[in-house]
Short mmCIF file of C-alpha atoms in Angstrom, two decimals:
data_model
loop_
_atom_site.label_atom_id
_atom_site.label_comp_id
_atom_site.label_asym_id
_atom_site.label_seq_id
_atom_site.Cartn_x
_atom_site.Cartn_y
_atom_site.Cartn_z
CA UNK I 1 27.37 -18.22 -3.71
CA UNK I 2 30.88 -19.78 -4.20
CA UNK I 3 32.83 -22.45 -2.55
CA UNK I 4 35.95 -24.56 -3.70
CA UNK I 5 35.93 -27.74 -2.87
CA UNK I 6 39.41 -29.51 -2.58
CA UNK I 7 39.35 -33.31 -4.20
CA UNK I 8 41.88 -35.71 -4.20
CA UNK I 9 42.01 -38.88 -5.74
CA UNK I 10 42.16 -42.17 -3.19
CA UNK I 11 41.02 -45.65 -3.97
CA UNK I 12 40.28 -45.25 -7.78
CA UNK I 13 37.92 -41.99 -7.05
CA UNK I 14 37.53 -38.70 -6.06
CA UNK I 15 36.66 -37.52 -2.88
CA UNK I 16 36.38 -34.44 -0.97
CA UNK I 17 39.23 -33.19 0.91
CA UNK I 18 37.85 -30.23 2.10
CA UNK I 19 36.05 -26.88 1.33
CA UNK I 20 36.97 -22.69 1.37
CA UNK I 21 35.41 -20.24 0.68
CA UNK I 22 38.46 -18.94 -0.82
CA UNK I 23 39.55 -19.52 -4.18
CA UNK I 24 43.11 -18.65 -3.56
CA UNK I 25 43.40 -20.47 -0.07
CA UNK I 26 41.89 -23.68 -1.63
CA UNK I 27 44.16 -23.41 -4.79
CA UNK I 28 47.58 -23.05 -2.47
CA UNK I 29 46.71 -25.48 -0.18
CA UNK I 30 45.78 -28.10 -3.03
CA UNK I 31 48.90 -26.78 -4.99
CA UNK I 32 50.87 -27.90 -1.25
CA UNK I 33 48.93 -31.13 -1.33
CA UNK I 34 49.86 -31.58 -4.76
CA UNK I 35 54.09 -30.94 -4.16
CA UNK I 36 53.56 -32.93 -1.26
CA UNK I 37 53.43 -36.13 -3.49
CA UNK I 38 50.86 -37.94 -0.92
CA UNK I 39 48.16 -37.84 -2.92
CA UNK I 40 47.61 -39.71 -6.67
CA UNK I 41 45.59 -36.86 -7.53
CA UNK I 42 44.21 -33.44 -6.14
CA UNK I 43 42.05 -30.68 -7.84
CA UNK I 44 40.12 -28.08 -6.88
CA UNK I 45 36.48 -27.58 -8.08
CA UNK I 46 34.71 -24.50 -8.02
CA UNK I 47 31.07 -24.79 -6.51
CA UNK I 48 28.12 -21.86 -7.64
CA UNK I 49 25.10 -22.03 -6.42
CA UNK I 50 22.87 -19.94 -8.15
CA UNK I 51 19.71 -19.40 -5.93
CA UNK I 52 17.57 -17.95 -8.48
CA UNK I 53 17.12 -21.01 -10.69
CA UNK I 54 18.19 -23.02 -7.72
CA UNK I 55 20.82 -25.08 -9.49
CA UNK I 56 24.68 -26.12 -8.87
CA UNK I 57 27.03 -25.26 -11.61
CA UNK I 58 31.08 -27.02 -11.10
CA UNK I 59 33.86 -26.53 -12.81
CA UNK I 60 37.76 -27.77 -12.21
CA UNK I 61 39.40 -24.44 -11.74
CA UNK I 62 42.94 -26.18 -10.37
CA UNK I 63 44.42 -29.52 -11.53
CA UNK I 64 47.26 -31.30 -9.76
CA UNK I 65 50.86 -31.82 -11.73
CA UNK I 66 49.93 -35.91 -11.49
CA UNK I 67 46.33 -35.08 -12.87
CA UNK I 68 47.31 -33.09 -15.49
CA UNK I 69 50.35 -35.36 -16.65
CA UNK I 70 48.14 -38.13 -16.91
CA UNK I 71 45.24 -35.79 -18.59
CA UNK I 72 47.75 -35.19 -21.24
CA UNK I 73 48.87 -39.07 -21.41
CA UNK I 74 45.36 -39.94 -21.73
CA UNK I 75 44.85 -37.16 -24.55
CA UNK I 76 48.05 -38.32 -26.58
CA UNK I 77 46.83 -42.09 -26.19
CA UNK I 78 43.30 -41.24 -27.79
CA UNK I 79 45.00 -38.95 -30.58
CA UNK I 80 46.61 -41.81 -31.32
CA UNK I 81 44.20 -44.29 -31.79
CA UNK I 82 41.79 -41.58 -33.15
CA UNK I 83 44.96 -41.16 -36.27
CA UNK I 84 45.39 -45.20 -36.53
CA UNK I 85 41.42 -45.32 -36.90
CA UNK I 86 41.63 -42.55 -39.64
CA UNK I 87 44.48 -44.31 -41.73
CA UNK I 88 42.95 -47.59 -41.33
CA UNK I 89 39.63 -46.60 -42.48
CA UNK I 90 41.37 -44.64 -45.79
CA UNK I 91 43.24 -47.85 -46.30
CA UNK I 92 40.17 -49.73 -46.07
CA UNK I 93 38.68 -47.03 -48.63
CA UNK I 94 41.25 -47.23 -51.08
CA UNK I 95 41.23 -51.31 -51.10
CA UNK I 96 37.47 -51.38 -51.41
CA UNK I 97 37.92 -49.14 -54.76
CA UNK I 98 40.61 -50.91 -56.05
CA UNK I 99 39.20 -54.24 -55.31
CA UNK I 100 35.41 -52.92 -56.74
CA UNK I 101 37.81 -51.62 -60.26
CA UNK I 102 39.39 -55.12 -59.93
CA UNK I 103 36.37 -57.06 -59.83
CA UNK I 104 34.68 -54.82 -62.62
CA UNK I 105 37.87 -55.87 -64.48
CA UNK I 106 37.53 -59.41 -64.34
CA UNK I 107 33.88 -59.45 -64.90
CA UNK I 108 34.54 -57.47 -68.66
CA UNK I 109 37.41 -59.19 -69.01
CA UNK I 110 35.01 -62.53 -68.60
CA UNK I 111 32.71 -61.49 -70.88
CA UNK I 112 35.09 -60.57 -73.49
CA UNK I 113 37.31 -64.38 -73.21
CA UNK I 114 38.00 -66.01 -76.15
CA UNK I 115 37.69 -69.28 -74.67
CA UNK I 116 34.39 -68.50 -73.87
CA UNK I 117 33.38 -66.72 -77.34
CA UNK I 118 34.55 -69.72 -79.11
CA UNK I 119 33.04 -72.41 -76.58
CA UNK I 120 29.66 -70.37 -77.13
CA UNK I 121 30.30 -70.67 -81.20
CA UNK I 122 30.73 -74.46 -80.84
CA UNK I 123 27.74 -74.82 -78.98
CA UNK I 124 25.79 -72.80 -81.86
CA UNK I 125 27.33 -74.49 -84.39
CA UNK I 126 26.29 -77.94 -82.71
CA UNK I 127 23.26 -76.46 -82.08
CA UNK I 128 22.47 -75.70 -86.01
CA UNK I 129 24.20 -79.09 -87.37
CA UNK I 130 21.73 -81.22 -84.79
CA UNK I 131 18.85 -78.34 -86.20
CA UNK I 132 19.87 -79.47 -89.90
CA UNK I 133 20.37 -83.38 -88.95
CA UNK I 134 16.75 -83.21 -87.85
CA UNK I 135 15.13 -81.41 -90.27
CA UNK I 136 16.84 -83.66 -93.02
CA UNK I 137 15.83 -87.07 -90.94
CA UNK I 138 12.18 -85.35 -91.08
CA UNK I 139 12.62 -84.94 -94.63
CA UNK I 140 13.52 -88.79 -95.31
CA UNK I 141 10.42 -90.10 -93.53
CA UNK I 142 7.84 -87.80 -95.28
CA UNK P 1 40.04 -5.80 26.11
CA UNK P 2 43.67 -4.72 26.41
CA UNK P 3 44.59 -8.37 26.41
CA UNK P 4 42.29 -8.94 23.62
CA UNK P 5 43.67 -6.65 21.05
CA UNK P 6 47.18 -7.95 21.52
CA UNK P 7 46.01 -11.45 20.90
CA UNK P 8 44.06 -10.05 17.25
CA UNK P 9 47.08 -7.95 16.48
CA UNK P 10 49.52 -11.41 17.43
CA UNK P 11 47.73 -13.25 14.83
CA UNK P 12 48.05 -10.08 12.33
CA UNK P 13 50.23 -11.95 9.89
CA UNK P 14 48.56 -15.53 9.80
CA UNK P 15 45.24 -14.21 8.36
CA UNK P 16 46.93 -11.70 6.20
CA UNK P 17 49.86 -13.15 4.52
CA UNK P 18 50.73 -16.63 2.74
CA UNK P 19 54.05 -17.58 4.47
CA UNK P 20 52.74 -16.27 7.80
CA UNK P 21 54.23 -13.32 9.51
CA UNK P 22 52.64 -14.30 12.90
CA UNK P 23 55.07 -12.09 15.26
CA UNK P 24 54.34 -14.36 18.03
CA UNK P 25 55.32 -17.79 16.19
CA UNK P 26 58.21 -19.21 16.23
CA UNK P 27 57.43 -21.73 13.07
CA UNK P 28 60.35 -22.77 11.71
CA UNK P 29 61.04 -20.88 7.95
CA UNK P 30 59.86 -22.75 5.01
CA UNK P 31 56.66 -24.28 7.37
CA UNK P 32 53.07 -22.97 6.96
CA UNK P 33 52.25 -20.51 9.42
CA UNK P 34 48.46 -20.16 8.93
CA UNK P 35 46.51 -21.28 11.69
CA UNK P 36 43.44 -23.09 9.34
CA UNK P 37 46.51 -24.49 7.04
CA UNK P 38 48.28 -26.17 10.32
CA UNK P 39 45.32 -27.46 12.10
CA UNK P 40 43.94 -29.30 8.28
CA UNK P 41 47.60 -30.70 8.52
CA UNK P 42 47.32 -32.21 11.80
CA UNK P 43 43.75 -33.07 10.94
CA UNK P 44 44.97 -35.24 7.94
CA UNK P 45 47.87 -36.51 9.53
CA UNK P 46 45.52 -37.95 12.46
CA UNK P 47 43.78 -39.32 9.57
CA UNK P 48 46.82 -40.79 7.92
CA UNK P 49 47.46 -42.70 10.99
CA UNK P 50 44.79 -45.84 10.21
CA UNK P 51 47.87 -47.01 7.73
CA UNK P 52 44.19 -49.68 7.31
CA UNK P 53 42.50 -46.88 5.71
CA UNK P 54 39.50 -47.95 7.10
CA UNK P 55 38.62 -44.68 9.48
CA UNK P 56 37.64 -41.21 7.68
CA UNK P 57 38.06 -39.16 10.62
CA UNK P 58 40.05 -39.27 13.73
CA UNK P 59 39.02 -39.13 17.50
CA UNK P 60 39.50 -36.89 19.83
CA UNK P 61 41.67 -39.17 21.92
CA UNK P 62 43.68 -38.75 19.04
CA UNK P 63 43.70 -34.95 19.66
CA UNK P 64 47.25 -33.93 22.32
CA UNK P 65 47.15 -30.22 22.70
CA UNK P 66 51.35 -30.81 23.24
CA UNK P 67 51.94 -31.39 19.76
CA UNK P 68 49.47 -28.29 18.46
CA UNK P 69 50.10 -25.97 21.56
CA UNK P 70 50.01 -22.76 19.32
CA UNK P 71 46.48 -23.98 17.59
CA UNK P 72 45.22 -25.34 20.84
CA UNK P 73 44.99 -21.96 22.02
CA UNK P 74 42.82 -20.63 19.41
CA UNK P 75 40.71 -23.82 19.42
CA UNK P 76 37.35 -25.14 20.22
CA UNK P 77 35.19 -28.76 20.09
CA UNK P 78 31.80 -28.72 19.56
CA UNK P 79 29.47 -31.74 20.62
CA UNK P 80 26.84 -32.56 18.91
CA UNK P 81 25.69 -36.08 20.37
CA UNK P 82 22.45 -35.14 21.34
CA UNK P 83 22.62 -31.67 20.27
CA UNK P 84 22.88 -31.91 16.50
CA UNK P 85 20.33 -29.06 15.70
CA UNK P 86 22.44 -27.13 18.55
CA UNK P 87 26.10 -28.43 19.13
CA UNK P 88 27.41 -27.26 22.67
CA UNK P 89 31.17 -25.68 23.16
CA UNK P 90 32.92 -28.05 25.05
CA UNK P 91 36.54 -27.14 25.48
CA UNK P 92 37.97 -23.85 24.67
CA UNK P 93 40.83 -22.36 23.85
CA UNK P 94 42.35 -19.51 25.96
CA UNK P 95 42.61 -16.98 23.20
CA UNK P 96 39.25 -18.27 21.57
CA UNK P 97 37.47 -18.03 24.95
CA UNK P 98 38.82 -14.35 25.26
CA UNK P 99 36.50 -13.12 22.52
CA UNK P 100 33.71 -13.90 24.71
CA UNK P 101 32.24 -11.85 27.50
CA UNK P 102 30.76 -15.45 28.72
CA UNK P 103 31.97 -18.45 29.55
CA UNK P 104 31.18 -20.58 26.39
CA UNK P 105 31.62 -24.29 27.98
CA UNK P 106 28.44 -26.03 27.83
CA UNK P 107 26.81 -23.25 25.67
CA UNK P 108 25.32 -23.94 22.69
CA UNK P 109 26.35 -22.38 19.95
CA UNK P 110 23.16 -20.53 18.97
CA UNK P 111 23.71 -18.40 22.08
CA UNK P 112 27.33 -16.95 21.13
CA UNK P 113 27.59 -13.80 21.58
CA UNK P 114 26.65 -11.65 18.09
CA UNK P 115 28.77 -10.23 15.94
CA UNK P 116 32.03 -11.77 17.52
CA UNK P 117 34.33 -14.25 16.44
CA UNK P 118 33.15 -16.95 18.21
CA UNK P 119 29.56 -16.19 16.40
CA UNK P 120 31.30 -16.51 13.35
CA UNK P 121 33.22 -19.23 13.81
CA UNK P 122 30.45 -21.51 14.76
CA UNK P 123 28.17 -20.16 11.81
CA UNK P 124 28.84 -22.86 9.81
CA UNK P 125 28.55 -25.66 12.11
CA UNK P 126 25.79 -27.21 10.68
CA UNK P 127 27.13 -27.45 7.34
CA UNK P 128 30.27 -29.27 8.42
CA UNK P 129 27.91 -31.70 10.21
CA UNK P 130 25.80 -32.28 6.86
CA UNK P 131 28.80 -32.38 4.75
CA UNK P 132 31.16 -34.44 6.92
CA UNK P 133 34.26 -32.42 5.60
CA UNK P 134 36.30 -29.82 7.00
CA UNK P 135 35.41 -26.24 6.26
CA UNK P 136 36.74 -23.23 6.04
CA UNK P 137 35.17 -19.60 6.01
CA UNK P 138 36.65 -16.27 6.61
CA UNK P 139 35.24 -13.03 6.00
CA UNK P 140 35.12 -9.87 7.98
CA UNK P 141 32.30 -7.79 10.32
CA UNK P 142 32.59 -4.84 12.27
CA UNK P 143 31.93 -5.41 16.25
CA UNK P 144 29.45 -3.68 18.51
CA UNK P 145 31.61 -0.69 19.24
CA UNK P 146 32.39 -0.38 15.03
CA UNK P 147 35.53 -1.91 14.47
CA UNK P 148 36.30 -3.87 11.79
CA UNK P 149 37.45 -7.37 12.38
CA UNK P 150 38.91 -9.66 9.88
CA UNK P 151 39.34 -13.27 10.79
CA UNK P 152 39.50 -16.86 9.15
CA UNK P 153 38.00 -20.29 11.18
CA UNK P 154 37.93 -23.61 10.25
CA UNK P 155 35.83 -26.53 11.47
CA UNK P 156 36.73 -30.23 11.12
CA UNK P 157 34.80 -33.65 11.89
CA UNK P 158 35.90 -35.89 14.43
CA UNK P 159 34.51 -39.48 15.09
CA UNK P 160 34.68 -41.72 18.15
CA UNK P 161 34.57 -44.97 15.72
CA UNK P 162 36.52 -43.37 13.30
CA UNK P 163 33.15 -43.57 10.72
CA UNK P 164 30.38 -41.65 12.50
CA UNK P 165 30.80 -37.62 13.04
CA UNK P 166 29.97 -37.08 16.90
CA UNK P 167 31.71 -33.69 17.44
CA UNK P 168 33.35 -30.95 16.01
CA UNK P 169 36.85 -29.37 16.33
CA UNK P 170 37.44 -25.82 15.23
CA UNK P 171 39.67 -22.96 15.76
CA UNK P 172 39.76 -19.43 14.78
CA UNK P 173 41.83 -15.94 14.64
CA UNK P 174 41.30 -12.65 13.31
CA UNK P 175 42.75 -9.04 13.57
CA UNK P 176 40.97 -5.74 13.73
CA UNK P 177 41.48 -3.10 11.11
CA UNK P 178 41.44 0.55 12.36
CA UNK P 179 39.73 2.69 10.52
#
């Protein structure tokens, strides 16, 4: 069992205008509603009732020009955000590798500094000339 | 009877046609001739009214049978304060009340007469009370003597407070098809 329900859209939510039984009836007189610019919003929502498993299946079968208009505003909004999302997150991406290359860089590039090879000789070589003081002063008392 | 059938075939055109066609109606071209169509109109516009939009249905003070003479004709109110399980006819229309053998005031609706319009017009009474919206069915069923009769009704709330459905006001047409 069908019916079509006719909505419109008052006070931030839908409510029920009224019902056919009539798809084609309910679709021209929400299509009048709709022309007649009264109403933010009106659509038409097919109600079936299917007795066997005893359950309500509804689907929009009619959506006013305002409803649509802003459907497709709506739509264009997300698919933007969705594409600055994407390009952000690829920018992100492709920083966090060069920065990781960078940093991989500067950590060779730290092991291999001459300041620090020749900073690690002196402390040998300061390290061995204290070694041979000692060993010598040892020498001299026995 | 004779009167009868010119009444269904005078309504030929608002049951069967979009833009109308009703022979006897002088609408003016461009407006929406369909009897259901006009009286949700009206309906809406009575509801329109509270610019506070604090009432979801109007009264039937509201209703003047001057400004929907054509509709009037064809219409009916239900009450259902006290009779909710079993509304009782109330006022009707002329034309409506001509596709009764009996006089319907003060009947309740489970004792129109079967397989009429008036029967079917009332059928779904109890949904419009349950739902609180107006309602629309139309269908067809052939008549004691065999004819076929196509016809469309419509049912709407009305409130005394403007919140609480306590009656109903319908109306209805139809044609017969010849076989």
């Amino acid at each position: 069992m069908k019916a079509f329900e006719i909505h419109t859209y008052l006070g931030g939510r839908w409510k029920i205008d009224s019902v056919f039984d009539d798809r084609d009836l309910a679709v021209f007189e929400a299509e009048r509603m709709d022309v007649s610019g009264r109403y933010p919003g009106v659509r038409v929502v097919e109600e079936t009732f299917d007795e066997a498993s005893n359950s309500t299946t509804n689907r929009t079968i009619f959506r006013g020009a305002k409803v649509a208009k802003a459907n497709e505003e709506e739509f264009r909004k997300s698919a933007a955000v969705r594409r600055q999302v994407v390009t952000a997150r690829e920018e992100r991406k492709v920083t966090s590798v060069a920065r990781q290359r960078q940093l991989k860089r500067e950590a060779v590039q730290k092991k291999t500094s001459p300041v620090r090879l020749i900073t690690i000789l002196i402390l040998l070589a300061g390290f061995a000339g204290g070694a041979m003081f000692g060993l010598s002063y040892l020498n001299q008392m026995m | 009877m004779d009167e009868m059938s010119t009444d269904m075939l005078s309504d030929e055109g608002e049951i069967e046609s979009e833009t109308g066609g009703d022979s006897g109606n002088d609408a003016p071209q461009g407006m929406e001739r369909r009897l259901v169509f006009r009286l949700l109109s009206h309906w809406r516009e009575l509801v329109g009214r509270d610019l506070a939009g604090e009432h979801d249905y109007p009264s039937f003070s509201e209703l003047d049978p001057e400004t929907i003479p054509d509709i009037w004709e064809h219409a009916f109110v239900l009450d259902i304060s006290g009779h909710m399980e079993d509304p009782l006819f109330r006022l009707v229309g002329p034309k409506f009340a001509a596709y009764s053998p009996i006089d319907l005031r003060n009947l309740p609706v489970s004792q129109a007469p079967r397989d009429s319009l008036v029967e079917k017009s009332v059928d779904f009474a109890q949904e419009v009370i349950s739902r609180e919206v107006p309602i629309s069915r139309g269908g067809e069923f052939l008549k004691p003597d065999g004819v076929k009769v196509l016809y469309r009704s419509i049912i709407l709330p009305m409130s005394d407070d403007g919140i609480t459905v306590s009656g109903l006001f319908g109306a209805a047409n139809c044609r017969e098809e010849t076989v």
